[in-house]
mmCIF file of C-alpha atoms and ligand atoms in Angstrom:
data_model
loop_
_atom_site.group_PDB
_atom_site.id
_atom_site.type_symbol
_atom_site.label_atom_id
_atom_site.label_comp_id
_atom_site.label_asym_id
_atom_site.label_seq_id
_atom_site.Cartn_x
_atom_site.Cartn_y
_atom_site.Cartn_z
ATOM 1 C CA MET A 1 34.390 36.344 28.710
ATOM 2 C CA SER A 2 35.274 38.594 31.599
ATOM 3 C CA GLU A 3 35.671 36.894 34.946
ATOM 4 C CA ARG A 4 32.351 35.263 35.776
ATOM 5 C CA ASP A 5 29.995 36.625 33.168
ATOM 6 C CA PRO A 6 26.504 35.426 34.075
ATOM 7 C CA LEU A 7 24.890 32.250 32.818
ATOM 8 C CA VAL A 8 21.247 31.168 32.861
ATOM 9 C CA ALA A 9 20.343 27.521 32.332
ATOM 10 C CA GLY A 10 16.873 26.087 31.807
ATOM 11 C CA ASN A 11 16.292 22.628 33.248
ATOM 12 C CA TRP A 12 13.272 21.282 31.372
ATOM 13 C CA LYS A 13 13.197 18.092 33.473
ATOM 14 C CA MET A 14 10.672 15.476 32.233
ATOM 15 C CA ASN A 15 8.367 17.899 30.481
ATOM 16 C CA GLY A 16 7.153 18.497 26.945
ATOM 17 C CA ASP A 17 7.218 16.572 23.696
ATOM 18 C CA ALA A 18 8.833 17.071 20.305
ATOM 19 C CA GLY A 19 6.224 19.602 19.196
ATOM 20 C CA SER A 20 5.880 21.629 22.376
ATOM 21 C CA LEU A 21 9.642 21.828 22.972
ATOM 22 C CA ASP A 22 10.146 22.994 19.406
ATOM 23 C CA LEU A 23 7.624 25.778 20.012
ATOM 24 C CA LEU A 24 9.276 26.644 23.328
ATOM 25 C CA LEU A 25 12.626 26.964 21.573
ATOM 26 C CA ASP A 26 11.134 29.175 18.876
ATOM 27 C CA GLY A 27 9.822 31.421 21.627
ATOM 28 C CA VAL A 28 13.124 31.475 23.518
ATOM 29 C CA LEU A 29 15.134 32.266 20.390
ATOM 30 C CA SER A 30 12.776 35.037 19.377
ATOM 31 C CA GLU A 31 12.780 36.621 22.861
ATOM 32 C CA LEU A 32 16.568 36.380 23.100
ATOM 33 C CA SER A 33 17.097 37.931 19.691
ATOM 34 C CA VAL A 34 15.379 41.070 20.973
ATOM 35 C CA LEU A 35 17.631 41.122 24.036
ATOM 36 C CA ALA A 36 20.859 40.843 21.985
ATOM 37 C CA LEU A 37 22.769 39.444 24.956
ATOM 38 C CA ARG A 38 26.442 40.342 25.216
ATOM 39 C CA ARG A 39 27.437 39.046 28.634
ATOM 40 C CA CYS A 40 24.927 36.395 29.593
ATOM 41 C CA SER A 41 25.312 32.819 28.331
ATOM 42 C CA VAL A 42 22.194 30.692 27.977
ATOM 43 C CA LEU A 43 21.798 26.916 28.143
ATOM 44 C CA VAL A 44 18.862 24.520 27.955
ATOM 45 C CA PHE A 45 18.706 20.979 29.341
ATOM 46 C CA PRO A 46 16.072 18.923 27.477
ATOM 47 C CA PRO A 47 15.125 15.309 28.254
ATOM 48 C CA TYR A 48 17.551 12.758 26.733
ATOM 49 C CA VAL A 49 15.350 11.773 23.801
ATOM 50 C CA TYR A 50 15.089 15.342 22.550
ATOM 51 C CA LEU A 51 18.775 16.251 22.882
ATOM 52 C CA GLY A 52 19.572 15.639 19.203
ATOM 53 C CA GLN A 53 16.523 17.542 17.976
ATOM 54 C CA VAL A 54 17.227 20.513 20.238
ATOM 55 C CA ALA A 55 20.970 20.557 19.516
ATOM 56 C CA GLN A 56 20.286 20.542 15.804
ATOM 57 C CA LYS A 57 17.838 23.409 16.070
ATOM 58 C CA LEU A 58 20.212 25.443 18.226
ATOM 59 C CA ARG A 59 23.286 24.925 16.069
ATOM 60 C CA GLY A 60 24.738 28.343 15.291
ATOM 61 C CA SER A 61 22.550 30.062 17.891
ATOM 62 C CA ILE A 62 23.684 31.632 21.160
ATOM 63 C CA VAL A 63 21.960 28.926 23.221
ATOM 64 C CA GLY A 64 23.962 25.889 24.290
ATOM 65 C CA VAL A 65 22.602 22.430 25.071
ATOM 66 C CA GLY A 66 23.200 20.220 28.066
ATOM 67 C CA SER A 67 22.078 16.873 29.397
ATOM 68 C CA GLN A 68 20.196 16.560 32.698
ATOM 69 C CA ASP A 69 22.217 13.515 33.697
ATOM 70 C CA VAL A 70 24.649 10.928 32.396
ATOM 71 C CA ASP A 71 25.658 7.398 33.282
ATOM 72 C CA GLN A 72 28.861 6.991 35.245
ATOM 73 C CA ARG A 73 30.046 4.127 33.032
ATOM 74 C CA THR A 74 31.726 4.464 29.661
ATOM 75 C CA GLN A 75 29.784 1.911 27.601
ATOM 76 C CA GLY A 76 28.490 -1.642 27.500
ATOM 77 C CA ALA A 77 25.813 -3.746 29.164
ATOM 78 C CA VAL A 78 23.898 -0.958 30.903
ATOM 79 C CA THR A 79 20.298 -1.211 29.726
ATOM 80 C CA GLY A 80 18.749 2.238 29.689
ATOM 81 C CA GLY A 81 22.090 3.916 30.311
ATOM 82 C CA VAL A 82 23.254 6.955 28.354
ATOM 83 C CA SER A 83 26.973 7.676 28.327
ATOM 84 C CA ALA A 84 28.856 10.962 28.323
ATOM 85 C CA ALA A 85 30.164 10.136 24.836
ATOM 86 C CA MET A 86 26.566 9.691 23.622
ATOM 87 C CA VAL A 87 25.301 13.029 24.918
ATOM 88 C CA LYS A 88 28.360 14.689 23.413
ATOM 89 C CA ASP A 89 27.618 12.952 20.121
ATOM 90 C CA ALA A 90 24.043 14.286 20.327
ATOM 91 C CA GLY A 91 25.414 17.831 20.493
ATOM 92 C CA CYS A 92 25.716 18.549 24.218
ATOM 93 C CA GLY A 93 28.500 20.568 25.742
ATOM 94 C CA PHE A 94 27.236 20.531 29.343
ATOM 95 C CA VAL A 95 25.850 18.048 31.874
ATOM 96 C CA LEU A 96 24.025 18.465 35.182
ATOM 97 C CA VAL A 97 25.299 16.069 37.823
ATOM 98 C CA GLY A 98 23.893 15.538 41.295
ATOM 99 C CA HIS A 99 20.583 17.359 40.851
ATOM 100 C CA SER A 100 18.673 16.872 44.089
ATOM 101 C CA GLU A 101 15.917 15.010 42.224
ATOM 102 C CA ARG A 102 18.560 12.491 41.120
ATOM 103 C CA ARG A 103 20.014 12.315 44.626
ATOM 104 C CA THR A 104 16.544 11.739 46.127
ATOM 105 C CA LEU A 105 14.582 9.775 43.510
ATOM 106 C CA PHE A 106 17.519 7.661 42.329
ATOM 107 C CA ALA A 107 19.499 7.534 45.582
ATOM 108 C CA GLU A 108 22.586 9.051 43.984
ATOM 109 C CA SER A 109 25.409 9.320 46.504
ATOM 110 C CA ASP A 110 28.223 11.871 46.618
ATOM 111 C CA GLU A 111 30.473 9.122 45.287
ATOM 112 C CA LEU A 112 28.252 8.366 42.302
ATOM 113 C CA VAL A 113 27.914 12.070 41.531
ATOM 114 C CA SER A 114 31.721 12.284 41.532
ATOM 115 C CA ASP A 115 31.912 9.296 39.152
ATOM 116 C CA LYS A 116 29.544 11.073 36.772
ATOM 117 C CA PHE A 117 31.449 14.337 37.066
ATOM 118 C CA GLU A 118 34.637 12.476 36.189
ATOM 119 C CA GLN A 119 33.005 10.846 33.147
ATOM 120 C CA CYS A 120 31.964 14.269 31.848
ATOM 121 C CA GLY A 121 35.514 15.535 32.177
ATOM 122 C CA SER A 122 36.869 12.541 30.307
ATOM 123 C CA GLN A 123 34.652 13.468 27.326
ATOM 124 C CA GLY A 124 35.428 17.191 27.425
ATOM 125 C CA LEU A 125 31.913 18.024 28.641
ATOM 126 C CA VAL A 126 31.388 20.816 31.156
ATOM 127 C CA PRO A 127 29.772 19.440 34.318
ATOM 128 C CA ILE A 128 27.538 21.547 36.539
ATOM 129 C CA VAL A 129 27.505 19.935 39.953
ATOM 130 C CA CYS A 130 24.343 20.603 41.939
ATOM 131 C CA VAL A 131 24.539 20.874 45.718
ATOM 132 C CA GLY A 132 21.941 21.796 48.299
ATOM 133 C CA GLU A 133 20.555 21.139 51.736
ATOM 134 C CA THR A 134 17.148 19.855 52.810
ATOM 135 C CA LEU A 135 14.876 21.959 54.977
ATOM 136 C CA GLU A 136 15.729 19.842 57.975
ATOM 137 C CA GLU A 137 19.453 20.316 57.395
ATOM 138 C CA ARG A 138 18.932 24.074 57.151
ATOM 139 C CA ARG A 139 16.901 24.106 60.346
ATOM 140 C CA ARG A 140 19.716 22.275 62.087
ATOM 141 C CA ASP A 141 22.184 24.855 60.818
ATOM 142 C CA ARG A 142 24.021 22.278 58.726
ATOM 143 C CA THR A 143 23.722 24.004 55.337
ATOM 144 C CA ILE A 144 27.374 24.912 54.803
ATOM 145 C CA GLU A 145 28.527 21.549 56.121
ATOM 146 C CA VAL A 146 26.248 19.692 53.683
ATOM 147 C CA VAL A 147 27.010 21.708 50.541
ATOM 148 C CA THR A 148 30.758 21.754 51.156
ATOM 149 C CA ARG A 149 30.706 17.981 51.741
ATOM 150 C CA GLN A 150 28.924 17.536 48.399
ATOM 151 C CA LEU A 151 31.403 19.835 46.659
ATOM 152 C CA ARG A 152 34.496 18.322 48.291
ATOM 153 C CA ALA A 153 33.418 14.832 47.228
ATOM 154 C CA VAL A 154 33.913 16.023 43.656
ATOM 155 C CA THR A 155 36.979 18.232 44.067
ATOM 156 C CA SER A 156 38.841 15.591 46.029
ATOM 157 C CA ARG A 157 38.127 13.112 43.235
ATOM 158 C CA VAL A 158 39.062 15.225 40.217
ATOM 159 C CA GLY A 159 41.499 17.726 41.730
ATOM 160 C CA LEU A 160 42.250 21.232 40.575
ATOM 161 C CA ALA A 161 42.746 20.419 36.886
ATOM 162 C CA GLY A 162 39.623 18.255 36.748
ATOM 163 C CA PHE A 163 37.430 20.948 38.264
ATOM 164 C CA ASP A 164 38.689 23.803 36.128
ATOM 165 C CA GLY A 165 35.939 25.077 33.814
ATOM 166 C CA ALA A 166 33.168 23.302 35.707
ATOM 167 C CA MET A 167 30.293 25.109 37.416
ATOM 168 C CA ILE A 168 28.359 24.718 40.648
ATOM 169 C CA ALA A 169 24.615 25.122 41.096
ATOM 170 C CA TYR A 170 23.492 25.796 44.651
ATOM 171 C CA GLU A 171 19.943 24.491 44.825
ATOM 172 C CA PRO A 172 18.388 24.286 48.275
ATOM 173 C CA VAL A 173 16.123 21.230 48.124
ATOM 174 C CA TRP A 174 13.326 23.087 49.938
ATOM 175 C CA ALA A 175 13.298 25.783 47.251
ATOM 176 C CA ILE A 176 13.066 23.545 44.189
ATOM 177 C CA GLY A 177 9.647 23.681 42.576
ATOM 178 C CA THR A 178 8.062 25.048 45.761
ATOM 179 C CA GLY A 179 7.657 28.688 44.840
ATOM 180 C CA GLU A 180 9.767 29.515 47.904
ATOM 181 C CA SER A 181 13.113 30.821 46.727
ATOM 182 C CA ALA A 182 16.052 31.364 49.048
ATOM 183 C CA THR A 183 16.390 35.040 49.867
ATOM 184 C CA PRO A 184 19.243 36.818 48.082
ATOM 185 C CA GLU A 185 21.078 36.973 51.439
ATOM 186 C CA GLN A 186 20.631 33.249 52.087
ATOM 187 C CA ALA A 187 21.874 32.440 48.594
ATOM 188 C CA GLU A 188 24.843 34.799 48.940
ATOM 189 C CA GLU A 189 25.889 33.278 52.255
ATOM 190 C CA VAL A 190 26.014 29.776 50.777
ATOM 191 C CA HIS A 191 27.649 30.866 47.525
ATOM 192 C CA ALA A 192 30.344 32.659 49.515
ATOM 193 C CA GLY A 193 30.844 29.492 51.578
ATOM 194 C CA LEU A 194 31.202 27.395 48.426
ATOM 195 C CA ARG A 195 33.661 29.877 46.954
ATOM 196 C CA LYS A 196 35.691 29.762 50.169
ATOM 197 C CA CYS A 197 35.731 25.983 49.941
ATOM 198 C CA LEU A 198 37.055 26.197 46.367
ATOM 199 C CA ALA A 199 39.651 28.774 47.440
ATOM 200 C CA GLU A 200 41.148 26.149 49.744
ATOM 201 C CA LEU A 201 42.000 24.327 46.541
ATOM 202 C CA ASP A 202 43.038 27.337 44.523
ATOM 203 C CA GLU A 203 42.255 31.043 44.813
ATOM 204 C CA ASP A 204 42.158 31.700 41.056
ATOM 205 C CA LEU A 205 39.963 28.702 40.385
ATOM 206 C CA SER A 206 37.619 29.925 43.084
ATOM 207 C CA ASN A 207 37.437 33.407 41.563
ATOM 208 C CA ARG A 208 36.670 32.188 38.072
ATOM 209 C CA THR A 209 34.197 29.370 38.854
ATOM 210 C CA ARG A 210 30.570 30.273 38.211
ATOM 211 C CA ILE A 211 28.162 29.450 41.020
ATOM 212 C CA LEU A 212 24.533 29.462 39.865
ATOM 213 C CA TYR A 213 21.561 29.669 42.175
ATOM 214 C CA GLY A 214 18.558 27.391 41.580
ATOM 215 C CA GLY A 215 15.247 27.050 43.390
ATOM 216 C CA SER A 216 12.044 28.854 42.338
ATOM 217 C CA VAL A 217 13.857 31.549 40.365
ATOM 218 C CA THR A 218 11.338 33.740 38.543
ATOM 219 C CA ALA A 219 11.372 36.954 36.559
ATOM 220 C CA ASP A 220 10.297 38.661 39.809
ATOM 221 C CA ASN A 221 13.079 37.532 42.132
ATOM 222 C CA ALA A 222 15.921 37.230 39.599
ATOM 223 C CA VAL A 223 17.106 40.851 39.768
ATOM 224 C CA ALA A 224 17.630 40.742 43.541
ATOM 225 C CA LEU A 225 19.345 37.329 43.415
ATOM 226 C CA PHE A 226 21.696 38.430 40.615
ATOM 227 C CA GLY A 227 22.525 41.551 42.604
ATOM 228 C CA MET A 228 24.498 39.367 45.012
ATOM 229 C CA LYS A 229 28.266 39.365 44.561
ATOM 230 C CA ASN A 230 28.684 35.605 44.421
ATOM 231 C CA VAL A 231 25.538 34.693 42.461
ATOM 232 C CA ASP A 232 26.661 34.240 38.866
ATOM 233 C CA GLY A 233 23.393 33.226 37.260
ATOM 234 C CA ALA A 234 20.668 30.676 37.694
ATOM 235 C CA LEU A 235 19.541 27.142 37.061
ATOM 236 C CA VAL A 236 15.852 27.529 36.325
ATOM 237 C CA GLY A 237 13.225 24.800 36.364
ATOM 238 C CA GLY A 238 9.554 25.810 36.119
ATOM 239 C CA ALA A 239 10.143 29.316 34.787
ATOM 240 C CA SER A 240 12.271 27.943 31.927
ATOM 241 C CA LEU A 241 9.192 26.285 30.411
ATOM 242 C CA LYS A 242 7.764 29.653 29.371
ATOM 243 C CA ALA A 243 9.792 31.583 26.819
ATOM 244 C CA ASN A 244 8.935 35.017 28.158
ATOM 245 C CA SER A 245 9.693 34.285 31.823
ATOM 246 C CA PHE A 246 12.940 32.529 30.879
ATOM 247 C CA ALA A 247 13.969 35.479 28.714
ATOM 248 C CA GLU A 248 13.141 37.906 31.529
ATOM 249 C CA ILE A 249 15.521 35.993 33.786
ATOM 250 C CA CYS A 250 18.223 36.140 31.086
ATOM 251 C CA LYS A 251 17.635 39.892 30.819
ATOM 252 C CA ALA A 252 18.051 40.283 34.577
ATOM 253 C CA ALA A 253 21.331 38.335 34.401
ATOM 254 C CA GLU A 254 22.565 40.397 31.469
ATOM 255 C CA GLU A 255 21.923 43.616 33.362
ATOM 256 C CA SER A 256 23.336 42.407 36.687
HETATM 257 C C1 PEP B 301 15.600 22.851 39.275
HETATM 258 O O1 PEP B 301 14.990 21.812 39.292
HETATM 259 O O2 PEP B 301 16.788 22.832 38.924
HETATM 260 C C2 PEP B 301 14.917 24.064 39.686
HETATM 261 C C3 PEP B 301 15.641 25.052 40.084
HETATM 262 O O3 PEP B 301 13.539 24.067 39.633
HETATM 263 P P1 PEP B 301 12.552 25.312 39.934
HETATM 264 O O4 PEP B 301 13.142 26.528 39.279
HETATM 265 O O5 PEP B 301 11.247 24.916 39.353
HETATM 266 O O6 PEP B 301 12.514 25.471 41.420
#
């Protein structure tokens, strides 16, 4: 991999069932085989219960599998909990931590997100830490302050070695699932701010860490977003549920 080859990740959230996700994967694999990607990595994040099924189907393919979340504890009396070791056992190599839906719907704090990030590291899983501001925070000009606080909570916990290999997804809360993406310039400004924040820790780490953009990415806006210097790919929600639109986004990343 050259420094910061692009990556596109599909976050399927709480959608689909065994049959429909199998069909979606067939579509994705067929579309990607036509593209013959050389630079762009592709990941999908199915719901927990389908991780094993999806990982098995994708074994040997170019598409990697990740978990949308993980419990911060290692094991034990945690009814409903799913540990980092379990998602690894199911075939995952990646985990999303701190998605804004988790922060909002499940009141996940910066501290809890850091706990989860740390758990992923302890199992050799690659965490993708999601950061992003609300509309109100943007209106108050607090975007950089908010996203760097969310990032620093993790970096100060795990340090340089613990962050190495991880990724960041900048996902403005107001852009998720709304059809209103950040403009390429807005995304670039925040990505550059996040990279600067990482550079305070280590310049090389900052240069090699992928920062994905997420929030209403579509086949139509992907080319312009990926044209930005510090946008290294995308975390895609809605548009990842259709094989052709997801593949179009991968194509845009490949050609960026
Ligand atoms: C997401 O939830 O990570 C996301 C980016 O969703 P959407 O693409 O639908 O805005």
